[in-house]
Short mmCIF file of C-alpha atoms in Angstrom, two decimals:
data_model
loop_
_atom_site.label_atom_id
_atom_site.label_comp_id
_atom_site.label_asym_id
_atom_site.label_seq_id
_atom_site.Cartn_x
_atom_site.Cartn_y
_atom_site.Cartn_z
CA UNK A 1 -13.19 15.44 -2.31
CA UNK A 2 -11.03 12.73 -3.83
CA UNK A 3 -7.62 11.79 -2.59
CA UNK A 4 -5.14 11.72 -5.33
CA UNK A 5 -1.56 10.59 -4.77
CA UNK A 6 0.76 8.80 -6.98
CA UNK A 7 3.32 5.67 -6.38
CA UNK A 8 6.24 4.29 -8.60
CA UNK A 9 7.72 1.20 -9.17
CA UNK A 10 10.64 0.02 -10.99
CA UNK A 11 11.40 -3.77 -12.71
CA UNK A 12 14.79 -5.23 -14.48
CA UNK A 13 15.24 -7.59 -16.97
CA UNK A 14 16.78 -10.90 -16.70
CA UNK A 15 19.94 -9.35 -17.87
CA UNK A 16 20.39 -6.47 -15.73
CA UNK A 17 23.97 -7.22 -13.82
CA UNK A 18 22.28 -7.71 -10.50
CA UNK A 19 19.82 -10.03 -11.61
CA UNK A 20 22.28 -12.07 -13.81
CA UNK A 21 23.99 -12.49 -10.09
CA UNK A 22 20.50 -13.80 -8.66
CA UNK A 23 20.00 -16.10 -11.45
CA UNK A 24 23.55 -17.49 -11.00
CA UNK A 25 23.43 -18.04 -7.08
CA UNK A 26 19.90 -19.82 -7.89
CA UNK A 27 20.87 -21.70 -10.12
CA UNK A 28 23.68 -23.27 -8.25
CA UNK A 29 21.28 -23.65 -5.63
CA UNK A 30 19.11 -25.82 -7.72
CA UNK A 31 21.60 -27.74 -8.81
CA UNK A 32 22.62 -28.87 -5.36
CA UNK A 33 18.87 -29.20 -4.27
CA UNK A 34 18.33 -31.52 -7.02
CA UNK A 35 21.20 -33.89 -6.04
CA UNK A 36 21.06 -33.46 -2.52
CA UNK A 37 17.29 -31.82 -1.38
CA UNK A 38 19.25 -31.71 2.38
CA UNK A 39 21.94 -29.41 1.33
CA UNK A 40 22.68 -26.06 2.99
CA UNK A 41 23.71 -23.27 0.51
CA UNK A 42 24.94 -19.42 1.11
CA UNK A 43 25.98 -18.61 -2.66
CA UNK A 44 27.08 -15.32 -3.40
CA UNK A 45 27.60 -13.81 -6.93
CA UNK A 46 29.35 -10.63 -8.73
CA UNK A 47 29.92 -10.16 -11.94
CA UNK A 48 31.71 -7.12 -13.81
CA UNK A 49 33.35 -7.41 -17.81
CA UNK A 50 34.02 -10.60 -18.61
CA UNK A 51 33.90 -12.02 -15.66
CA UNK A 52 31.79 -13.99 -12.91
CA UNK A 53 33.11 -14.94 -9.24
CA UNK A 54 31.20 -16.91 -7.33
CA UNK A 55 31.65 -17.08 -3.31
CA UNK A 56 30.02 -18.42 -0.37
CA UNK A 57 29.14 -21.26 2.03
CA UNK A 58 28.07 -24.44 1.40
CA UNK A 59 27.15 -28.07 3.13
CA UNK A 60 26.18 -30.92 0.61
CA UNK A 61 26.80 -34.21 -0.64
CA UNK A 62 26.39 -33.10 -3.82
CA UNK A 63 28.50 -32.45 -6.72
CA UNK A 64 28.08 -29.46 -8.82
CA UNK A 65 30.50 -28.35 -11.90
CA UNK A 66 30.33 -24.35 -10.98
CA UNK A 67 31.93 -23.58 -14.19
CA UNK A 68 28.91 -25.32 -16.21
CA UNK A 69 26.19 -23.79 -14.53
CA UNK A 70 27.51 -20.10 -14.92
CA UNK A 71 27.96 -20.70 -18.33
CA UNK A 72 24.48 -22.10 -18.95
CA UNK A 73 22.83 -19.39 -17.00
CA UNK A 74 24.47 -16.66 -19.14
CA UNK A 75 23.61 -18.58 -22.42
CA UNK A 76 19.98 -18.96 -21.15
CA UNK A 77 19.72 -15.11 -20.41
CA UNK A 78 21.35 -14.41 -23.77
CA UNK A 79 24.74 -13.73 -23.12
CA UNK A 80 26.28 -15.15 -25.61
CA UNK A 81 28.14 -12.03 -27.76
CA UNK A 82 31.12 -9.77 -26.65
CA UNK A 83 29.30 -7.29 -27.65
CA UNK A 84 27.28 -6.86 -24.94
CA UNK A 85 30.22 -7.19 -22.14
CA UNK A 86 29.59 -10.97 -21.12
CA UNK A 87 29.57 -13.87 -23.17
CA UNK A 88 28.91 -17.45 -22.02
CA UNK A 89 32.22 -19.72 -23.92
CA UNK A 90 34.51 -17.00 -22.86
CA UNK A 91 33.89 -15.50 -19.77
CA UNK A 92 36.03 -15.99 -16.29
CA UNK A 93 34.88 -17.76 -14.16
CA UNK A 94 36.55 -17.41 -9.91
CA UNK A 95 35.04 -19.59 -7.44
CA UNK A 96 35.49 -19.46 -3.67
CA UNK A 97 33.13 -21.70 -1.91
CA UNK A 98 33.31 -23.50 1.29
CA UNK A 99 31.79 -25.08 4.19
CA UNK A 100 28.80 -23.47 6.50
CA UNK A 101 29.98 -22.53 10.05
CA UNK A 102 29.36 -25.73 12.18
CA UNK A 103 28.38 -22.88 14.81
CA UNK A 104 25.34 -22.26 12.58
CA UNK A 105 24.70 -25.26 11.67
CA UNK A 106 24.07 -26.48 15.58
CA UNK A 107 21.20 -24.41 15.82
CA UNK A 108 19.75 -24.79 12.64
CA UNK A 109 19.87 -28.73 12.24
CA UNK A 110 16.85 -30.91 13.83
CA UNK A 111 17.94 -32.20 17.26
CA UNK A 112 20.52 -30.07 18.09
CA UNK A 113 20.80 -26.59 20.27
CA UNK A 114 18.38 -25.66 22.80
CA UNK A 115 15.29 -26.24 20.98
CA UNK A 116 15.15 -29.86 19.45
CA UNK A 117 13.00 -28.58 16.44
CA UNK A 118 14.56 -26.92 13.14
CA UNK A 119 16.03 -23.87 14.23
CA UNK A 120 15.81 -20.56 12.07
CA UNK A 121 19.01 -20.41 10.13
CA UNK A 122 19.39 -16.52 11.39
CA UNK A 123 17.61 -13.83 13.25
CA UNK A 124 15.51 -10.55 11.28
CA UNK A 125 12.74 -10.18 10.13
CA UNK A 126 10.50 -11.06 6.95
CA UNK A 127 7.57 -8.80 5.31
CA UNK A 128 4.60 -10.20 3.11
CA UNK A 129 2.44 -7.99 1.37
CA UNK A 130 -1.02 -8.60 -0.43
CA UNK A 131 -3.33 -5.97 -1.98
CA UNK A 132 -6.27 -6.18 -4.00
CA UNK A 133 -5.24 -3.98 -6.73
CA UNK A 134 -4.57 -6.84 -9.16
CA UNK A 135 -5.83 -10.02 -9.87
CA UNK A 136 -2.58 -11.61 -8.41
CA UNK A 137 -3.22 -9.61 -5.35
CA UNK A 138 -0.20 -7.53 -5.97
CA UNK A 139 0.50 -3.67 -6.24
CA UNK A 140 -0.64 -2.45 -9.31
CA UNK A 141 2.69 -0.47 -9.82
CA UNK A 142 4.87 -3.63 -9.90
CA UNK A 143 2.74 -6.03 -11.72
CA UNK A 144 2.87 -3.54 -14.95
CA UNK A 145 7.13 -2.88 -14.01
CA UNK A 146 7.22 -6.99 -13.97
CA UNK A 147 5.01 -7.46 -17.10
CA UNK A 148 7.33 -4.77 -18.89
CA UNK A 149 10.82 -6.11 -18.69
CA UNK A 150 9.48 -9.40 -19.39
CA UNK A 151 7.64 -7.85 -22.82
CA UNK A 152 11.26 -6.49 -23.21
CA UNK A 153 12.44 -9.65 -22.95
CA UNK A 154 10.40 -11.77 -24.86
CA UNK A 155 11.09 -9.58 -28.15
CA UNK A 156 13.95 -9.66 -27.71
CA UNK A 157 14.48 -13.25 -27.91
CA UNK A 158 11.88 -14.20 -30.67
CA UNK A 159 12.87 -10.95 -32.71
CA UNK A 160 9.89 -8.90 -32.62
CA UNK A 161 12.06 -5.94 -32.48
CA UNK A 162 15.96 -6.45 -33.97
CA UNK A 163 18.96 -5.86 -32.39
CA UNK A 164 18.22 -5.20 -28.62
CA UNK A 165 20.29 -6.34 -25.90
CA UNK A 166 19.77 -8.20 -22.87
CA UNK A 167 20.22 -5.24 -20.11
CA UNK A 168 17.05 -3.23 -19.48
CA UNK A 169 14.97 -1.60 -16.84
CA UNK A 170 11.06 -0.27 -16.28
CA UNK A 171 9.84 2.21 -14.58
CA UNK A 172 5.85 2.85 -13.96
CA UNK A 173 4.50 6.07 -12.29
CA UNK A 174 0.75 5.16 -11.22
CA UNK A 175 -1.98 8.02 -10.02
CA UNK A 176 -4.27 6.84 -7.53
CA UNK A 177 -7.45 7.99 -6.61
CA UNK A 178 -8.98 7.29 -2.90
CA UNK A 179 -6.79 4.29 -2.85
CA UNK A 180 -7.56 2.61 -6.16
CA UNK A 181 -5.32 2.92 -9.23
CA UNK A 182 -6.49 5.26 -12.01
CA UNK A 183 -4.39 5.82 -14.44
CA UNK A 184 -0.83 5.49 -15.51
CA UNK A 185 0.96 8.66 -15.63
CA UNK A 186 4.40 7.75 -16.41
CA UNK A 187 6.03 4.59 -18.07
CA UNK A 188 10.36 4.68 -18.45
CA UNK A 189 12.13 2.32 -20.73
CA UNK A 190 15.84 1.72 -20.34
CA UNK A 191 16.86 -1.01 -22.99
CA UNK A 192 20.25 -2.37 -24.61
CA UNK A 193 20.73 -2.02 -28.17
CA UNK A 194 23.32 -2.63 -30.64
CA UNK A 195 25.62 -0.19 -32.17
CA UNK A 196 24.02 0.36 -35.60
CA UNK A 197 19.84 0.50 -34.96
CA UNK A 198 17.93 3.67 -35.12
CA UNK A 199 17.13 5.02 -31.97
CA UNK A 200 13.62 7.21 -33.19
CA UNK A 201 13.30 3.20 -34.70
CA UNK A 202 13.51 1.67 -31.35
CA UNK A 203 11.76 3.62 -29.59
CA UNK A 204 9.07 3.74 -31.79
CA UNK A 205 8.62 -0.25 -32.01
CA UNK A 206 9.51 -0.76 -28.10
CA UNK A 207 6.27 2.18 -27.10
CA UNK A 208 3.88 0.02 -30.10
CA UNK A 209 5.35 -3.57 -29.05
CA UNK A 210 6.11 -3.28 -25.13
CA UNK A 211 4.83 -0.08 -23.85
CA UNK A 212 1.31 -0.35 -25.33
CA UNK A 213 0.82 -4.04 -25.68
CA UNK A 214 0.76 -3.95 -21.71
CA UNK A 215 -0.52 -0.70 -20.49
CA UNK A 216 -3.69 -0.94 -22.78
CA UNK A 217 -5.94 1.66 -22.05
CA UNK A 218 -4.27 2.83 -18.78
CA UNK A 219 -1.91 5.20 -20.87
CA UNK A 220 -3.17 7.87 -22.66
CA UNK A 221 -1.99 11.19 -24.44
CA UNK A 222 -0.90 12.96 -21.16
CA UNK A 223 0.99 9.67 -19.90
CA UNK A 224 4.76 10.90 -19.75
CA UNK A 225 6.96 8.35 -21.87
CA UNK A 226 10.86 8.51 -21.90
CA UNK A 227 12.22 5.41 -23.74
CA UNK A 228 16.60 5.67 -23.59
CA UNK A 229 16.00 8.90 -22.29
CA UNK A 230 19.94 9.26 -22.50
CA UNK A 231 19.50 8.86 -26.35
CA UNK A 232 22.16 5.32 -26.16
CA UNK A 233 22.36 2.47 -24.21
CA UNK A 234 24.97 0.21 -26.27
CA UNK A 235 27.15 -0.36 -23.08
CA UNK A 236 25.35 -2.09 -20.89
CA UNK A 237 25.29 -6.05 -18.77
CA UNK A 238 28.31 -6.57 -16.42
CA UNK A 239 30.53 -4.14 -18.87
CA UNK A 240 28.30 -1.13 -18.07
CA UNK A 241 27.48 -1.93 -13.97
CA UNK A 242 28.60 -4.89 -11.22
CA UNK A 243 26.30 -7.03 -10.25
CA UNK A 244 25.95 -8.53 -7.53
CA UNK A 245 23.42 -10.92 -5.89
CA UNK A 246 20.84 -9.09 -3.73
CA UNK A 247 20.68 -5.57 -4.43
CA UNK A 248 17.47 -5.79 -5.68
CA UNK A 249 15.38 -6.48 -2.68
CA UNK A 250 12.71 -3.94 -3.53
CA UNK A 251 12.51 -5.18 -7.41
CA UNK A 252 11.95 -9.04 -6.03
CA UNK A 253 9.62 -7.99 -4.02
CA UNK A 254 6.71 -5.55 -4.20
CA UNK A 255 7.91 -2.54 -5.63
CA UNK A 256 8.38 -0.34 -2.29
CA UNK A 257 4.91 -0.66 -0.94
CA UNK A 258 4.60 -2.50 2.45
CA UNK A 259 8.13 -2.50 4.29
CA UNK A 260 11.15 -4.68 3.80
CA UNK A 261 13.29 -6.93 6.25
CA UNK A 262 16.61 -6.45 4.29
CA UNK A 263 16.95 -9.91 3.64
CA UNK A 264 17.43 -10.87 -0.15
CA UNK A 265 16.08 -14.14 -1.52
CA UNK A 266 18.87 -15.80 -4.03
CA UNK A 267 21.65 -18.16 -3.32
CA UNK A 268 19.73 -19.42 -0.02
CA UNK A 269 18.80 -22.61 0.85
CA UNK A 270 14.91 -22.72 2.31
CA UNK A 271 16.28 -23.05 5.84
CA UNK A 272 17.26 -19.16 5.95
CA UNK A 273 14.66 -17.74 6.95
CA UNK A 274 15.12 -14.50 4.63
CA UNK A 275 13.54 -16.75 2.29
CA UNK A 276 11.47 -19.13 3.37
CA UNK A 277 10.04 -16.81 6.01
CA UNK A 278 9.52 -14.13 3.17
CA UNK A 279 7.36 -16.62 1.30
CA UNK A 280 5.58 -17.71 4.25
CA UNK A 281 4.57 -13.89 4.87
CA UNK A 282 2.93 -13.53 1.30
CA UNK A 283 1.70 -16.19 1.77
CA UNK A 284 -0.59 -15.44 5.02
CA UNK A 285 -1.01 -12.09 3.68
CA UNK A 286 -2.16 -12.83 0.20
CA UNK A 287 -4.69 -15.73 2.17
CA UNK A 288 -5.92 -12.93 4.67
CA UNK A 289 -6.92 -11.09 1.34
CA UNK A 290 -8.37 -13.70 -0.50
CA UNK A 291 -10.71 -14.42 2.39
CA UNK A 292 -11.74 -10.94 1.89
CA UNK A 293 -10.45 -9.87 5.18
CA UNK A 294 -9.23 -6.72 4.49
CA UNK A 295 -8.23 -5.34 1.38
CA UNK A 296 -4.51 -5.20 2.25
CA UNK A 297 -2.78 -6.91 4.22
CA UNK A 298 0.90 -6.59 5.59
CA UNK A 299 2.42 -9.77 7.92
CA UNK A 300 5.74 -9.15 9.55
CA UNK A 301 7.78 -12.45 11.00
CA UNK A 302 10.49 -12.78 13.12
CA UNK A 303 13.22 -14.68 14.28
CA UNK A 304 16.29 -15.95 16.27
CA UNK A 305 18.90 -17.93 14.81
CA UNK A 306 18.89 -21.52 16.21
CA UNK A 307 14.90 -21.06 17.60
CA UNK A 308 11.97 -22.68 15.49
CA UNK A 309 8.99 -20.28 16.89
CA UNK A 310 9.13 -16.97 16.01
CA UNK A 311 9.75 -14.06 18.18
CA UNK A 312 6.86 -12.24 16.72
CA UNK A 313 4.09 -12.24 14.42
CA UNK A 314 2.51 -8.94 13.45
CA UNK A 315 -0.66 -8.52 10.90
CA UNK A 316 -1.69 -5.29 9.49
CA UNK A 317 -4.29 -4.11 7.61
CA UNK A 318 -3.84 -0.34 7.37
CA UNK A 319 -7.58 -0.17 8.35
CA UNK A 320 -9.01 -1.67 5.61
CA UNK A 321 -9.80 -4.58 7.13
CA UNK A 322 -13.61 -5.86 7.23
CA UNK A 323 -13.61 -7.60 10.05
CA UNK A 324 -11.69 -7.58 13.79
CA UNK A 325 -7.81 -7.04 13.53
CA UNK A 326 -8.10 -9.49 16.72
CA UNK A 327 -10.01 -12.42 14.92
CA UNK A 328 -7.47 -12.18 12.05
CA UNK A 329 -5.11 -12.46 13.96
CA UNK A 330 -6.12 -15.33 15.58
CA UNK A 331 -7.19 -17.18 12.67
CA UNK A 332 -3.74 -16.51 11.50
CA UNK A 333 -1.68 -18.44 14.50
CA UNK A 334 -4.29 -21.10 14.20
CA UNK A 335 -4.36 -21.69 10.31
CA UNK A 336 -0.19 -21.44 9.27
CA UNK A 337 2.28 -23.08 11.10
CA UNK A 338 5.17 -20.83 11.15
CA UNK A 339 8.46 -23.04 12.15
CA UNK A 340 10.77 -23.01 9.61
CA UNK A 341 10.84 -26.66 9.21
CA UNK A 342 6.55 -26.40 8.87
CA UNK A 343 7.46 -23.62 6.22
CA UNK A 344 9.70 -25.66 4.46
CA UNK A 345 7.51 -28.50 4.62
CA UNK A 346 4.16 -26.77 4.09
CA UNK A 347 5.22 -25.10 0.90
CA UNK A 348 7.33 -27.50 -0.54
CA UNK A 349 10.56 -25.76 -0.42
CA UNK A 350 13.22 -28.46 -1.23
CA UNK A 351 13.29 -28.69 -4.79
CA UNK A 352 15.56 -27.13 -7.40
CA UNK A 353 12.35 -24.40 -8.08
CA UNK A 354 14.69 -21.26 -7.52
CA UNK A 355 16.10 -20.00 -10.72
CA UNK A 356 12.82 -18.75 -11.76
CA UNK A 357 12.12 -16.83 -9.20
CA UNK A 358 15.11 -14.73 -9.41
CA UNK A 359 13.73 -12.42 -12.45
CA UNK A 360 10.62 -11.04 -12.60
CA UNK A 361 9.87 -10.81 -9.23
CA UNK A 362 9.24 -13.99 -6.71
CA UNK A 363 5.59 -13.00 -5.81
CA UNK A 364 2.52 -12.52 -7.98
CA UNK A 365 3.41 -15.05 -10.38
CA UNK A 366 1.11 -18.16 -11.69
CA UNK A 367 3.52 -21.35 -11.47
CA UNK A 368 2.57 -24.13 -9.55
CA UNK A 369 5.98 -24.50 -8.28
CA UNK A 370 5.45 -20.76 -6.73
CA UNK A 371 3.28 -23.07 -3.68
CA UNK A 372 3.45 -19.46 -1.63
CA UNK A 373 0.91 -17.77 -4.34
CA UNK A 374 -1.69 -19.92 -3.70
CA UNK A 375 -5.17 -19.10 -2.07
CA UNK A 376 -5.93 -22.41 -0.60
CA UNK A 377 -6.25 -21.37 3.66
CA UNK A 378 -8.57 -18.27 3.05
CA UNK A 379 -11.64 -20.52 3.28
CA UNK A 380 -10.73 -21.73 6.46
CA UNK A 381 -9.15 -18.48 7.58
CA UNK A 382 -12.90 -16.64 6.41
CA UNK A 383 -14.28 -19.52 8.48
CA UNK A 384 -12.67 -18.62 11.80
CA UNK A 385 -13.18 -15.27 11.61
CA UNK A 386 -16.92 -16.20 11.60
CA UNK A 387 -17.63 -14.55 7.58
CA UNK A 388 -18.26 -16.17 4.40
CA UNK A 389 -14.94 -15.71 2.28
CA UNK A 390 -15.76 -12.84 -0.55
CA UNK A 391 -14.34 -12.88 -4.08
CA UNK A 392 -11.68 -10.03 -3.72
CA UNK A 393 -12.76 -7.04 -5.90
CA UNK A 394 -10.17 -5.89 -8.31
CA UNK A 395 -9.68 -2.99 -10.20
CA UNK A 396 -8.58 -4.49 -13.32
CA UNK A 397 -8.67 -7.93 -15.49
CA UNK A 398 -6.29 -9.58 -17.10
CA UNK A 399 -7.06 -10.90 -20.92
CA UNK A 400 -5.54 -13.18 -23.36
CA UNK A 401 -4.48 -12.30 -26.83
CA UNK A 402 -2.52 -14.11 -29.00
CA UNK A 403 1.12 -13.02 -27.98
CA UNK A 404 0.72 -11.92 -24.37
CA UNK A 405 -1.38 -10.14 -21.51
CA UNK A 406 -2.61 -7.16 -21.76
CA UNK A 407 -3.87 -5.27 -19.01
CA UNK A 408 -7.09 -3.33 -19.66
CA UNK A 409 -9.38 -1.42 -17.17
CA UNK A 410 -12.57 -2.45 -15.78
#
């Protein structure tokens, strides 16, 4: 008998609060990567109506006009009216930065401390997570969250449907069967509008233009769809909730499948490890699935603050694995070099990349700059564990049309 169970996943947009607070924190980072790739960077962000304060720690020889960049990250989201409880010319701007505790710093910079090597800028520990469910080797119930808000996004800025705002949310119920994702059963919609539009209206042209344009053929009649289910959203961005940088862990990453450190990502230089050791983990585990290892694959790191090896290094496969849990694991410690200055190093980390990543989730995405997505060890990893690497079966495809992907079964 067939195993049915169901997962859910949620995605924001770009101009959810929290995620305007992740895209502000990066994008101070990048400007002080850009002028100074050495610099060491803590930034923390929370906005509310009308206002943005930026705090946190900082080391640099670099010169960044705070003010500026806020601005131009709200304009960029679409912040730019009242209306919609930011704007971008007249918004407040607080900032509270300072220097990084030279009592970190010891143990993180080359040379110094016990261990002459890069130290780990703190302890925890880091989770990476690949799956074969989609091409990207991500969780099927995330990639279709991610692709949502960005639909939502998209018309909203080239006006495909009028008058939306730039707060929003998905939500995607999937039901498996024996592991493998079947059908959609539920899809939720939470999007900013203006005063004056028709709500039957919008929700009419956000299930043709969003809803449908991604899911394709895995909704149907019985899928459950609840677009504004409150029946208004006209209050919404920093007016309607606080954000603030990293509260959305879960969203960044892979949806709630696989575990989670409780590290976030934005406003951190590539020497924290929450980061950097985050990307390394998908990075191993989206190799070990490439290979055709196993057909998920879970790799937890850890760390001590001031120490470049880690304390740990755990690979799990949940029993799907094809061949010995030993051998991978062995090919693993032989194939990725996991000191934070090799992580740094091996994926490129000091450039001003980060903005990007903080909407839409910072795995499963095709961008070159995204150097932890790519596939290029599971050769060598397939090699060491004594198999020929496999093409990883999937149970969908992804195909172009002219506006955008939509996701269609098998």
């Amino acid at each position: 008998m067939s195993k049915i169970s169901y997962f859910t996943s949620e995605s924001v947009t770009e101009g959810h609060p929290d995620k305007v607070a992740d895209q502000i924190s990066d994008a101070i980072l990048d400007e002080l990567i850009r002028q100074d790739p050495e610099s060491r960077v803590a930034i923390e962000t929370l906005t509310t109506t009308g206002t943005v304060h930026v705090a946190g720690e900082v080391t640099t020889n670099a010169y960044v006009n705070i003010q500026d960049v806020v601005r131009k990250t709200l304009k960029k989201i679409g912040y730019t009216d009242p209306d919609f409880g930011i704007d971008c010319d007249d918004a407040g701007v607080w900032i509270s930065i300072h220097g990084q505790s030279q009592d970190i710093s010891q143990g993180v910079t080359e040379g110094q401390g016990e261990d002459k090597d890069q130290g780990a800028g703190d302890q925890g520990m880091m989770y990476g997570y690949a799956c074969n469910e989609t091409p990207e080797l991500m969780p099927f119930p995330i990639s279709i969250a991610h692709k949502l808000t960005a639909r939502l996004a998209e018309v909203r800025k080239s006006g495909v449907v009028k008058g939306l705002g730039p707060d929003g949310k998905s939500q995607v119920s999937v039901m498996y069967e024996d592991a493998k994702p079947k059908k959609i059963t539920a899809v939720v919609i939470a999007q900013q509008h203006i005063e004056d539009i028709s709500e039957e209206k919008l929700k009419e042209e956000i299930y043709e233009k969003v809803i449908k344009h991604v899911c394709g053929d895995w909704i149907d009649n019985s899928t459950r769809i609840h677009i504004n289910a409150t029946g208004r959203f006209v209050i919404g961005g920093p007016e309607g909730d606080t954000g603030v940088t990293g509260r959305k862990i879960i969203v960044d990453t892979y949806g709630g499948v696989g575990r989670h450190g409780g590290g976030a990502f934005s406003g951190k230089d590539p020497s924290k490890v929450d980061r950097s050791g985050a990307y390394m983990a998908r990075y191993v585990a989206k190799n070990v699935v490439a290979a055709g290892l196993a057909d998920k694959c879970e790799v937890q790191l850890s760390y001590s603050i001031g120490v470049a090896k880690p304390t740990s290094v755990n690979v799990d496969t949940f029993g799907t694995n094809h061949v010995e849990d030993e051998k991978i694991v062995e090919a693993v410690n032989k194939v990725f070099d996991l000191r934070p200055k090799a992580i740094v190093a091996d994926l490129d980390l000091k450039r001003p990349i980060y903005q990007k990543t903080a909407a839409y989730g910072h795995f499963g995405r095709e961008d070159p700059d995204f150097t932890w997505e790519a596939t290029d060890k599971a050769s060598k990893l397939g090699e060491l564990c004594g198999c020929t690497p496999t093409k990883c079966k999937v149970e969908i495809e992804t195909e172009e049309d002219s506006d955008d992907n939509i996701v269609k079964k098998e």
